[in-house]
Amino acid sequence: MTIVAQALRAAAARIDRFDAEVLLAVALGVDRGALLLAPERRFSPELFDSHVARREAGEPVAYITGHREFWSLDLLVTPAVLIPRPDSETLIEAALATGISPVSILDLGTGSGALLLAALSEWPAATGLGIDASAAALAVAGRNAERLGLAGRAAFRPGNWGQGLTGRFDLILCNPPYVETGAELAADVRDHEPASALFAGPEGLDDYRRLMPQLPALLAPGGIAVIEIGWTQAAAVLTLAAAAGLVGVVRRDLAGRDRCVVLRHANALLQGA
Ligand code: GLN
């Protein structure tokens, strides 16, 4: 047996203190607040020790606990999906800020389902479709929809971006891979998160080149597409969008960095739509 306060002190010499608290809380099946209120509690350390060893070896906390919060939703995550980032909440904020009330929502490259499920939680009258190339990711997204009580409004299908889709959508969300192949990423990202969700060719633009030409036919009249970008990519992505007949504005994240573009049909502006 070991004591909470001692175990945390020992773990904090090996991994981040906050991570240690989260991992111990999960190992004991309590929330972090309750854990910190019981520093003298005794427990048998095997599970916590294995969590700490995994974190020390670089595995992200979210893959150890199997959970990550996004837009205040508790999401399941596995190594088959990118861990949702707070940065990506910028896309939901950007969509809300446009004032649209989407009835149909498409999430291309849905991963854990984070963007689609956050949007469905904001617009209770909407239904959504999540597309992903990975069957393992779609399984995670489907479980998340069920757990959040959103399965009745969310469908998930395998696909290659928008290829072959026939519907039109009021809101299209997408967080494609956009990291330059060969870029130096933090080891926990590089060694544990799915490369297919991160890397997109020498400039990180390969998937925007595939996506942009597909978007106009998928947007309903008055619809918008909110697409995540790397913080240096706004001009290049807006150029690709313009070539596809889309115009847009850039939105920044909380760190003040360009984080997404909000796109519409260029001719929608002329028509006042
Ligand atoms: N923002 C992620 C990172 O920095 C990249 C996500 C992506 O490529 N869509 O690791």
mmCIF file of N, CA and C in Angstrom, residues 15-140:
data_model
loop_
_atom_site.group_PDB
_atom_site.id
_atom_site.type_symbol
_atom_site.label_atom_id
_atom_site.label_comp_id
_atom_site.label_asym_id
_atom_site.label_seq_id
_atom_site.Cartn_x
_atom_site.Cartn_y
_atom_site.Cartn_z
ATOM 1 N N ILE A 15 7.257 12.783 -13.875
ATOM 2 C CA ILE A 15 6.344 13.337 -14.893
ATOM 3 C C ILE A 15 5.752 14.632 -14.329
ATOM 4 N N ASP A 16 5.046 15.354 -15.183
ATOM 5 C CA ASP A 16 4.377 16.581 -14.777
ATOM 6 C C ASP A 16 3.435 16.314 -13.591
ATOM 7 N N ARG A 17 3.435 17.218 -12.621
ATOM 8 C CA ARG A 17 2.626 17.022 -11.405
ATOM 9 C C ARG A 17 1.128 16.928 -11.720
ATOM 10 N N PHE A 18 0.663 17.807 -12.590
ATOM 11 C CA PHE A 18 -0.768 17.784 -12.943
ATOM 12 C C PHE A 18 -1.120 16.454 -13.615
ATOM 13 N N ASP A 19 -0.255 16.012 -14.541
ATOM 14 C CA ASP A 19 -0.499 14.715 -15.189
ATOM 15 C C ASP A 19 -0.580 13.601 -14.142
ATOM 16 N N ALA A 20 0.326 13.675 -13.136
ATOM 17 C CA ALA A 20 0.326 12.643 -12.090
ATOM 18 C C ALA A 20 -0.998 12.649 -11.335
ATOM 19 N N GLU A 21 -1.518 13.837 -11.049
ATOM 20 C CA GLU A 21 -2.798 13.914 -10.331
ATOM 21 C C GLU A 21 -3.927 13.327 -11.173
ATOM 22 N N VAL A 22 -3.934 13.667 -12.465
ATOM 23 C CA VAL A 22 -4.984 13.137 -13.346
ATOM 24 C C VAL A 22 -4.887 11.613 -13.417
ATOM 25 N N LEU A 23 -3.678 11.107 -13.568
ATOM 26 C CA LEU A 23 -3.500 9.659 -13.713
ATOM 27 C C LEU A 23 -3.844 8.917 -12.417
ATOM 28 N N LEU A 24 -3.522 9.513 -11.275
ATOM 29 C CA LEU A 24 -3.857 8.842 -10.020
ATOM 30 C C LEU A 24 -5.370 8.861 -9.799
ATOM 31 N N ALA A 25 -5.989 9.990 -10.114
ATOM 32 C CA ALA A 25 -7.447 10.065 -9.967
ATOM 33 C C ALA A 25 -8.123 8.985 -10.812
ATOM 34 N N VAL A 26 -7.643 8.823 -12.052
ATOM 35 C CA VAL A 26 -8.240 7.801 -12.927
ATOM 36 C C VAL A 26 -7.960 6.401 -12.385
ATOM 37 N N ALA A 27 -6.740 6.178 -11.895
ATOM 38 C CA ALA A 27 -6.401 4.850 -11.361
ATOM 39 C C ALA A 27 -7.295 4.502 -10.172
ATOM 40 N N LEU A 28 -7.676 5.517 -9.393
ATOM 41 C CA LEU A 28 -8.496 5.262 -8.203
ATOM 42 C C LEU A 28 -9.992 5.413 -8.483
ATOM 43 N N GLY A 29 -10.323 5.877 -9.696
ATOM 44 C CA GLY A 29 -11.742 6.016 -10.035
ATOM 45 C C GLY A 29 -12.423 7.158 -9.295
ATOM 46 N N VAL A 30 -11.663 8.204 -8.973
ATOM 47 C CA VAL A 30 -12.264 9.375 -8.320
ATOM 48 C C VAL A 30 -11.929 10.604 -9.155
ATOM 49 N N ASP A 31 -12.579 11.755 -8.853
ATOM 50 C CA ASP A 31 -12.143 12.919 -9.615
ATOM 51 C C ASP A 31 -10.970 13.590 -8.899
ATOM 52 N N ARG A 32 -10.298 14.465 -9.631
ATOM 53 C CA ARG A 32 -9.040 15.028 -9.134
ATOM 54 C C ARG A 32 -9.252 15.812 -7.847
ATOM 55 N N GLY A 33 -10.378 16.526 -7.769
ATOM 56 C CA GLY A 33 -10.675 17.302 -6.565
ATOM 57 C C GLY A 33 -10.763 16.406 -5.340
ATOM 58 N N ALA A 34 -11.479 15.291 -5.490
ATOM 59 C CA ALA A 34 -11.644 14.353 -4.372
ATOM 60 C C ALA A 34 -10.295 13.764 -3.972
ATOM 61 N N LEU A 35 -9.478 13.502 -4.965
ATOM 62 C CA LEU A 35 -8.148 12.935 -4.698
ATOM 63 C C LEU A 35 -7.331 13.876 -3.811
ATOM 64 N N LEU A 36 -7.345 15.174 -4.168
ATOM 65 C CA LEU A 36 -6.498 16.134 -3.463
ATOM 66 C C LEU A 36 -7.024 16.423 -2.049
ATOM 67 N N LEU A 37 -8.313 16.107 -1.831
ATOM 68 C CA LEU A 37 -8.882 16.297 -0.489
ATOM 69 C C LEU A 37 -8.557 15.127 0.430
ATOM 70 N N ALA A 38 -7.971 14.055 -0.140
ATOM 71 C CA ALA A 38 -7.682 12.867 0.679
ATOM 72 C C ALA A 38 -6.216 12.467 0.537
ATOM 73 N N PRO A 39 -5.287 13.381 0.936
ATOM 74 C CA PRO A 39 -3.862 13.100 0.702
ATOM 75 C C PRO A 39 -3.335 11.915 1.509
ATOM 76 N N GLU A 40 -4.044 11.528 2.577
ATOM 77 C CA GLU A 40 -3.561 10.419 3.411
ATOM 78 C C GLU A 40 -4.142 9.081 2.978
ATOM 79 N N ARG A 41 -4.986 9.095 1.956
ATOM 80 C CA ARG A 41 -5.615 7.844 1.516
ATOM 81 C C ARG A 41 -4.556 6.808 1.121
ATOM 82 N N ARG A 42 -4.835 5.549 1.480
ATOM 83 C CA ARG A 42 -3.926 4.463 1.105
ATOM 84 C C ARG A 42 -4.497 3.716 -0.088
ATOM 85 N N PHE A 43 -3.628 3.279 -0.959
ATOM 86 C CA PHE A 43 -4.090 2.516 -2.123
ATOM 87 C C PHE A 43 -2.969 1.590 -2.574
ATOM 88 N N SER A 44 -3.347 0.594 -3.370
ATOM 89 C CA SER A 44 -2.292 -0.276 -3.910
ATOM 90 C C SER A 44 -1.855 0.271 -5.261
ATOM 91 N N PRO A 45 -0.550 0.425 -5.431
ATOM 92 C CA PRO A 45 -0.028 1.341 -6.451
ATOM 93 C C PRO A 45 0.149 0.771 -7.858
ATOM 94 N N GLU A 46 -0.203 -0.502 -8.094
ATOM 95 C CA GLU A 46 0.200 -1.118 -9.372
ATOM 96 C C GLU A 46 -0.312 -0.342 -10.588
ATOM 97 N N LEU A 47 -1.612 -0.036 -10.597
ATOM 98 C CA LEU A 47 -2.177 0.610 -11.793
ATOM 99 C C LEU A 47 -1.569 2.003 -11.985
ATOM 100 N N PHE A 48 -1.489 2.770 -10.896
ATOM 101 C CA PHE A 48 -0.903 4.114 -10.995
ATOM 102 C C PHE A 48 0.552 4.025 -11.465
ATOM 103 N N ASP A 49 1.301 3.076 -10.920
ATOM 104 C CA ASP A 49 2.706 2.939 -11.337
ATOM 105 C C ASP A 49 2.806 2.674 -12.834
ATOM 106 N N SER A 50 1.905 1.846 -13.343
ATOM 107 C CA SER A 50 1.987 1.556 -14.782
ATOM 108 C C SER A 50 1.597 2.796 -15.595
ATOM 109 N N HIS A 51 0.628 3.576 -15.106
ATOM 110 C CA HIS A 51 0.273 4.837 -15.788
ATOM 111 C C HIS A 51 1.472 5.791 -15.830
ATOM 112 N N VAL A 52 2.136 5.935 -14.694
ATOM 113 C CA VAL A 52 3.273 6.864 -14.621
ATOM 114 C C VAL A 52 4.386 6.405 -15.560
ATOM 115 N N ALA A 53 4.619 5.099 -15.589
ATOM 116 C CA ALA A 53 5.683 4.582 -16.471
ATOM 117 C C ALA A 53 5.347 4.854 -17.934
ATOM 118 N N ARG A 54 4.067 4.695 -18.295
ATOM 119 C CA ARG A 54 3.673 4.972 -19.693
ATOM 120 C C ARG A 54 3.844 6.452 -20.018
ATOM 121 N N ARG A 55 3.435 7.303 -19.096
ATOM 122 C CA ARG A 55 3.583 8.757 -19.340
ATOM 123 C C ARG A 55 5.063 9.137 -19.428
ATOM 124 N N GLU A 56 5.851 8.542 -18.545
ATOM 125 C CA GLU A 56 7.288 8.837 -18.544
ATOM 126 C C GLU A 56 7.923 8.431 -19.870
ATOM 127 N N ALA A 57 7.382 7.384 -20.473
ATOM 128 C CA ALA A 57 7.899 6.920 -21.766
ATOM 129 C C ALA A 57 7.338 7.742 -22.926
ATOM 130 N N GLY A 58 6.490 8.738 -22.631
ATOM 131 C CA GLY A 58 6.063 9.674 -23.654
ATOM 132 C C GLY A 58 4.629 9.528 -24.133
ATOM 133 N N GLU A 59 3.904 8.532 -23.625
ATOM 134 C CA GLU A 59 2.533 8.342 -24.097
ATOM 135 C C GLU A 59 1.659 9.498 -23.594
ATOM 136 N N PRO A 60 0.815 10.084 -24.455
ATOM 137 C CA PRO A 60 -0.041 11.187 -24.009
ATOM 138 C C PRO A 60 -1.028 10.736 -22.923
ATOM 139 N N VAL A 61 -1.293 11.636 -21.987
ATOM 140 C CA VAL A 61 -2.225 11.326 -20.893
ATOM 141 C C VAL A 61 -3.568 10.837 -21.437
ATOM 142 N N ALA A 62 -4.042 11.465 -22.502
ATOM 143 C CA ALA A 62 -5.379 11.119 -23.011
ATOM 144 C C ALA A 62 -5.449 9.671 -23.507
ATOM 145 N N TYR A 63 -4.348 9.149 -24.035
ATOM 146 C CA TYR A 63 -4.367 7.750 -24.468
ATOM 147 C C TYR A 63 -4.275 6.797 -23.277
ATOM 148 N N ILE A 64 -3.676 7.254 -22.182
ATOM 149 C CA ILE A 64 -3.594 6.413 -20.984
ATOM 150 C C ILE A 64 -4.959 6.368 -20.292
ATOM 151 N N THR A 65 -5.578 7.534 -20.172
ATOM 152 C CA THR A 65 -6.892 7.568 -19.501
ATOM 153 C C THR A 65 -8.016 7.154 -20.442
ATOM 154 N N GLY A 66 -7.784 7.315 -21.758
ATOM 155 C CA GLY A 66 -8.836 7.004 -22.735
ATOM 156 C C GLY A 66 -9.876 8.099 -22.877
ATOM 157 N N HIS A 67 -9.621 9.255 -22.281
ATOM 158 C CA HIS A 67 -10.610 10.347 -22.329
ATOM 159 C C HIS A 67 -9.938 11.678 -22.622
ATOM 160 N N ARG A 68 -10.683 12.578 -23.248
ATOM 161 C CA ARG A 68 -10.250 13.967 -23.401
ATOM 162 C C ARG A 68 -11.492 14.849 -23.486
ATOM 163 N N GLU A 69 -11.437 15.997 -22.820
ATOM 164 C CA GLU A 69 -12.566 16.928 -22.882
ATOM 165 C C GLU A 69 -12.399 17.859 -24.074
ATOM 166 N N PHE A 70 -13.494 18.076 -24.785
ATOM 167 C CA PHE A 70 -13.502 19.028 -25.901
ATOM 168 C C PHE A 70 -14.844 19.736 -25.891
ATOM 169 N N TRP A 71 -14.812 21.057 -25.882
ATOM 170 C CA TRP A 71 -16.054 21.852 -25.870
ATOM 171 C C TRP A 71 -16.965 21.375 -24.719
ATOM 172 N N SER A 72 -16.325 21.091 -23.577
ATOM 173 C CA SER A 72 -17.024 20.594 -22.373
ATOM 174 C C SER A 72 -17.684 19.231 -22.557
ATOM 175 N N LEU A 73 -17.360 18.522 -23.618
ATOM 176 C CA LEU A 73 -17.873 17.157 -23.807
ATOM 177 C C LEU A 73 -16.764 16.173 -23.437
ATOM 178 N N ASP A 74 -17.149 15.120 -22.728
ATOM 179 C CA ASP A 74 -16.177 14.077 -22.391
ATOM 180 C C ASP A 74 -16.108 13.083 -23.556
ATOM 181 N N LEU A 75 -14.961 13.053 -24.228
ATOM 182 C CA LEU A 75 -14.809 12.188 -25.405
ATOM 183 C C LEU A 75 -13.877 11.020 -25.098
ATOM 184 N N LEU A 76 -14.219 9.847 -25.641
ATOM 185 C CA LEU A 76 -13.282 8.729 -25.627
ATOM 186 C C LEU A 76 -12.242 8.968 -26.712
ATOM 187 N N VAL A 77 -11.003 8.649 -26.414
ATOM 188 C CA VAL A 77 -9.966 8.709 -27.453
ATOM 189 C C VAL A 77 -9.106 7.448 -27.387
ATOM 190 N N THR A 78 -8.661 7.010 -28.531
ATOM 191 C CA THR A 78 -7.711 5.896 -28.632
ATOM 192 C C THR A 78 -6.597 6.366 -29.570
ATOM 193 N N PRO A 79 -5.513 5.594 -29.659
ATOM 194 C CA PRO A 79 -4.439 5.984 -30.585
ATOM 195 C C PRO A 79 -4.871 5.990 -32.053
ATOM 196 N N ALA A 80 -6.093 5.559 -32.351
ATOM 197 C CA ALA A 80 -6.591 5.644 -33.726
ATOM 198 C C ALA A 80 -7.037 7.051 -34.089
ATOM 199 N N VAL A 81 -7.185 7.921 -33.080
ATOM 200 C CA VAL A 81 -7.668 9.281 -33.370
ATOM 201 C C VAL A 81 -6.717 10.321 -32.814
ATOM 202 N N LEU A 82 -6.661 11.454 -33.502
ATOM 203 C CA LEU A 82 -5.938 12.606 -32.974
ATOM 204 C C LEU A 82 -6.606 13.025 -31.660
ATOM 205 N N ILE A 83 -5.812 13.410 -30.685
ATOM 206 C CA ILE A 83 -6.376 13.913 -29.428
ATOM 207 C C ILE A 83 -6.917 15.317 -29.703
ATOM 208 N N PRO A 84 -8.208 15.548 -29.447
ATOM 209 C CA PRO A 84 -8.754 16.880 -29.736
ATOM 210 C C PRO A 84 -8.004 17.959 -28.958
ATOM 211 N N ARG A 85 -7.675 19.068 -29.669
ATOM 212 C CA ARG A 85 -6.923 20.173 -29.060
ATOM 213 C C ARG A 85 -7.874 21.312 -28.716
ATOM 214 N N PRO A 86 -7.560 22.030 -27.621
ATOM 215 C CA PRO A 86 -8.360 23.236 -27.330
ATOM 216 C C PRO A 86 -8.362 24.216 -28.508
ATOM 217 N N ASP A 87 -7.256 24.282 -29.253
ATOM 218 C CA ASP A 87 -7.191 25.166 -30.429
ATOM 219 C C ASP A 87 -8.360 24.944 -31.377
ATOM 220 N N SER A 88 -8.757 23.682 -31.508
ATOM 221 C CA SER A 88 -9.803 23.356 -32.484
ATOM 222 C C SER A 88 -11.176 23.849 -32.034
ATOM 223 N N GLU A 89 -11.317 24.212 -30.752
ATOM 224 C CA GLU A 89 -12.578 24.821 -30.320
ATOM 225 C C GLU A 89 -12.808 26.147 -31.034
ATOM 226 N N THR A 90 -11.737 26.746 -31.540
ATOM 227 C CA THR A 90 -11.854 27.979 -32.330
ATOM 228 C C THR A 90 -12.819 27.787 -33.509
ATOM 229 N N LEU A 91 -12.853 26.574 -34.078
ATOM 230 C CA LEU A 91 -13.728 26.330 -35.230
ATOM 231 C C LEU A 91 -15.199 26.424 -34.824
ATOM 232 N N ILE A 92 -15.506 25.891 -33.647
ATOM 233 C CA ILE A 92 -16.897 25.940 -33.179
ATOM 234 C C ILE A 92 -17.267 27.390 -32.854
ATOM 235 N N GLU A 93 -16.332 28.108 -32.206
ATOM 236 C CA GLU A 93 -16.580 29.536 -31.920
ATOM 237 C C GLU A 93 -16.796 30.317 -33.205
ATOM 238 N N ALA A 94 -15.982 30.018 -34.221
ATOM 239 C CA ALA A 94 -16.100 30.739 -35.496
ATOM 240 C C ALA A 94 -17.442 30.454 -36.156
ATOM 241 N N ALA A 95 -17.876 29.194 -36.106
ATOM 242 C CA ALA A 95 -19.171 28.848 -36.712
ATOM 243 C C ALA A 95 -20.302 29.550 -35.971
ATOM 244 N N LEU A 96 -20.239 29.550 -34.636
ATOM 245 C CA LEU A 96 -21.275 30.223 -33.835
ATOM 246 C C LEU A 96 -21.311 31.719 -34.146
ATOM 247 N N ALA A 97 -20.126 32.300 -34.322
ATOM 248 C CA ALA A 97 -20.042 33.750 -34.526
ATOM 249 C C ALA A 97 -20.660 34.188 -35.845
ATOM 250 N N THR A 98 -20.820 33.270 -36.792
ATOM 251 C CA THR A 98 -21.437 33.661 -38.064
ATOM 252 C C THR A 98 -22.945 33.843 -37.923
ATOM 253 N N GLY A 99 -23.505 33.309 -36.825
ATOM 254 C CA GLY A 99 -24.948 33.446 -36.621
ATOM 255 C C GLY A 99 -25.796 32.463 -37.410
ATOM 256 N N ILE A 100 -25.171 31.517 -38.114
ATOM 257 C CA ILE A 100 -25.974 30.555 -38.869
ATOM 258 C C ILE A 100 -26.691 29.597 -37.926
ATOM 259 N N SER A 101 -27.771 29.014 -38.411
ATOM 260 C CA SER A 101 -28.476 27.944 -37.682
ATOM 261 C C SER A 101 -28.495 26.723 -38.573
ATOM 262 N N PRO A 102 -27.419 25.965 -38.618
ATOM 263 C CA PRO A 102 -27.332 24.859 -39.565
ATOM 264 C C PRO A 102 -28.309 23.738 -39.229
ATOM 265 N N VAL A 103 -28.893 23.176 -40.274
ATOM 266 C CA VAL A 103 -29.754 22.001 -40.115
ATOM 267 C C VAL A 103 -28.957 20.747 -40.446
ATOM 268 N N SER A 104 -28.041 20.876 -41.392
ATOM 269 C CA SER A 104 -27.211 19.729 -41.779
ATOM 270 C C SER A 104 -25.741 20.107 -41.643
ATOM 271 N N ILE A 105 -24.983 19.225 -41.004
ATOM 272 C CA ILE A 105 -23.574 19.492 -40.711
ATOM 273 C C ILE A 105 -22.734 18.321 -41.212
ATOM 274 N N LEU A 106 -21.627 18.647 -41.838
ATOM 275 C CA LEU A 106 -20.693 17.627 -42.329
ATOM 276 C C LEU A 106 -19.347 17.850 -41.642
ATOM 277 N N ASP A 107 -18.744 16.762 -41.160
ATOM 278 C CA ASP A 107 -17.404 16.858 -40.563
ATOM 279 C C ASP A 107 -16.488 15.919 -41.340
ATOM 280 N N LEU A 108 -15.577 16.501 -42.086
ATOM 281 C CA LEU A 108 -14.669 15.703 -42.928
ATOM 282 C C LEU A 108 -13.392 15.387 -42.140
ATOM 283 N N GLY A 109 -13.100 14.102 -41.998
ATOM 284 C CA GLY A 109 -11.959 13.691 -41.173
ATOM 285 C C GLY A 109 -12.337 13.807 -39.704
ATOM 286 N N THR A 110 -13.435 13.161 -39.347
ATOM 287 C CA THR A 110 -14.060 13.416 -38.035
ATOM 288 C C THR A 110 -13.238 12.893 -36.865
ATOM 289 N N GLY A 111 -12.422 11.878 -37.067
ATOM 290 C CA GLY A 111 -11.580 11.374 -35.966
ATOM 291 C C GLY A 111 -12.428 10.882 -34.809
ATOM 292 N N SER A 112 -12.225 11.487 -33.638
ATOM 293 C CA SER A 112 -13.010 11.124 -32.449
ATOM 294 C C SER A 112 -14.459 11.601 -32.542
ATOM 295 N N GLY A 113 -14.772 12.394 -33.568
ATOM 296 C CA GLY A 113 -16.101 13.003 -33.679
ATOM 297 C C GLY A 113 -16.183 14.356 -32.995
ATOM 298 N N ALA A 114 -15.050 14.855 -32.500
ATOM 299 C CA ALA A 114 -15.053 16.040 -31.637
ATOM 300 C C ALA A 114 -15.807 17.228 -32.244
ATOM 301 N N LEU A 115 -15.432 17.614 -33.476
ATOM 302 C CA LEU A 115 -16.047 18.820 -34.053
ATOM 303 C C LEU A 115 -17.534 18.606 -34.322
ATOM 304 N N LEU A 116 -17.875 17.447 -34.891
ATOM 305 C CA LEU A 116 -19.284 17.196 -35.220
ATOM 306 C C LEU A 116 -20.130 17.154 -33.950
ATOM 307 N N LEU A 117 -19.655 16.462 -32.933
ATOM 308 C CA LEU A 117 -20.462 16.300 -31.724
ATOM 309 C C LEU A 117 -20.580 17.616 -30.965
ATOM 310 N N ALA A 118 -19.507 18.420 -30.982
ATOM 311 C CA ALA A 118 -19.595 19.751 -30.370
ATOM 312 C C ALA A 118 -20.643 20.587 -31.102
ATOM 313 N N ALA A 119 -20.634 20.521 -32.439
ATOM 314 C CA ALA A 119 -21.608 21.308 -33.212
ATOM 315 C C ALA A 119 -23.030 20.814 -32.951
ATOM 316 N N LEU A 120 -23.210 19.498 -32.905
ATOM 317 C CA LEU A 120 -24.565 18.971 -32.655
ATOM 318 C C LEU A 120 -25.043 19.351 -31.253
ATOM 319 N N SER A 121 -24.097 19.477 -30.313
ATOM 320 C CA SER A 121 -24.499 19.888 -28.963
ATOM 321 C C SER A 121 -24.922 21.357 -28.938
ATOM 322 N N GLU A 122 -24.405 22.143 -29.869
ATOM 323 C CA GLU A 122 -24.772 23.568 -29.941
ATOM 324 C C GLU A 122 -26.066 23.814 -30.705
ATOM 325 N N TRP A 123 -26.329 22.976 -31.725
ATOM 326 C CA TRP A 123 -27.513 23.188 -32.568
ATOM 327 C C TRP A 123 -28.422 21.959 -32.465
ATOM 328 N N PRO A 124 -29.341 21.962 -31.504
ATOM 329 C CA PRO A 124 -30.131 20.763 -31.201
ATOM 330 C C PRO A 124 -31.064 20.334 -32.334
ATOM 331 N N ALA A 125 -31.295 21.201 -33.311
ATOM 332 C CA ALA A 125 -32.172 20.808 -34.416
ATOM 333 C C ALA A 125 -31.376 20.215 -35.575
ATOM 334 N N ALA A 126 -30.065 20.205 -35.470
ATOM 335 C CA ALA A 126 -29.232 19.778 -36.603
ATOM 336 C C ALA A 126 -28.970 18.276 -36.581
ATOM 337 N N THR A 127 -28.744 17.741 -37.772
ATOM 338 C CA THR A 127 -28.213 16.381 -37.888
ATOM 339 C C THR A 127 -26.853 16.477 -38.578
ATOM 340 N N GLY A 128 -26.044 15.454 -38.379
ATOM 341 C CA GLY A 128 -24.688 15.550 -38.896
ATOM 342 C C GLY A 128 -24.162 14.250 -39.447
ATOM 343 N N LEU A 129 -23.191 14.404 -40.334
ATOM 344 C CA LEU A 129 -22.500 13.266 -40.938
ATOM 345 C C LEU A 129 -21.007 13.452 -40.715
ATOM 346 N N GLY A 130 -20.364 12.422 -40.182
ATOM 347 C CA GLY A 130 -18.919 12.440 -39.998
ATOM 348 C C GLY A 130 -18.273 11.433 -40.932
ATOM 349 N N ILE A 131 -17.252 11.896 -41.652
ATOM 350 C CA ILE A 131 -16.541 11.044 -42.618
ATOM 351 C C ILE A 131 -15.110 10.853 -42.119
ATOM 352 N N ASP A 132 -14.613 9.633 -42.255
ATOM 353 C CA ASP A 132 -13.197 9.425 -41.957
ATOM 354 C C ASP A 132 -12.686 8.265 -42.796
ATOM 355 N N ALA A 133 -11.401 8.308 -43.124
ATOM 356 C CA ALA A 133 -10.799 7.216 -43.888
ATOM 357 C C ALA A 133 -10.506 6.018 -42.996
ATOM 358 N N SER A 134 -10.510 6.228 -41.688
ATOM 359 C CA SER A 134 -10.115 5.179 -40.749
ATOM 360 C C SER A 134 -11.334 4.539 -40.093
ATOM 361 N N ALA A 135 -11.483 3.213 -40.287
ATOM 362 C CA ALA A 135 -12.603 2.498 -39.658
ATOM 363 C C ALA A 135 -12.468 2.532 -38.140
ATOM 364 N N ALA A 136 -11.230 2.468 -37.654
ATOM 365 C CA ALA A 136 -11.029 2.492 -36.200
ATOM 366 C C ALA A 136 -11.456 3.840 -35.622
ATOM 367 N N ALA A 137 -11.170 4.915 -36.356
ATOM 368 C CA ALA A 137 -11.611 6.244 -35.895
ATOM 369 C C ALA A 137 -13.137 6.324 -35.893
ATOM 370 N N LEU A 138 -13.766 5.815 -36.938
ATOM 371 C CA LEU A 138 -15.238 5.882 -37.013
ATOM 372 C C LEU A 138 -15.880 5.133 -35.842
ATOM 373 N N ALA A 139 -15.250 4.042 -35.425
ATOM 374 C CA ALA A 139 -15.786 3.290 -34.280
ATOM 375 C C ALA A 139 -15.728 4.145 -33.014
ATOM 376 N N VAL A 140 -14.642 4.891 -32.845
ATOM 377 C CA VAL A 140 -14.516 5.776 -31.675
ATOM 378 C C VAL A 140 -15.579 6.880 -31.748
#
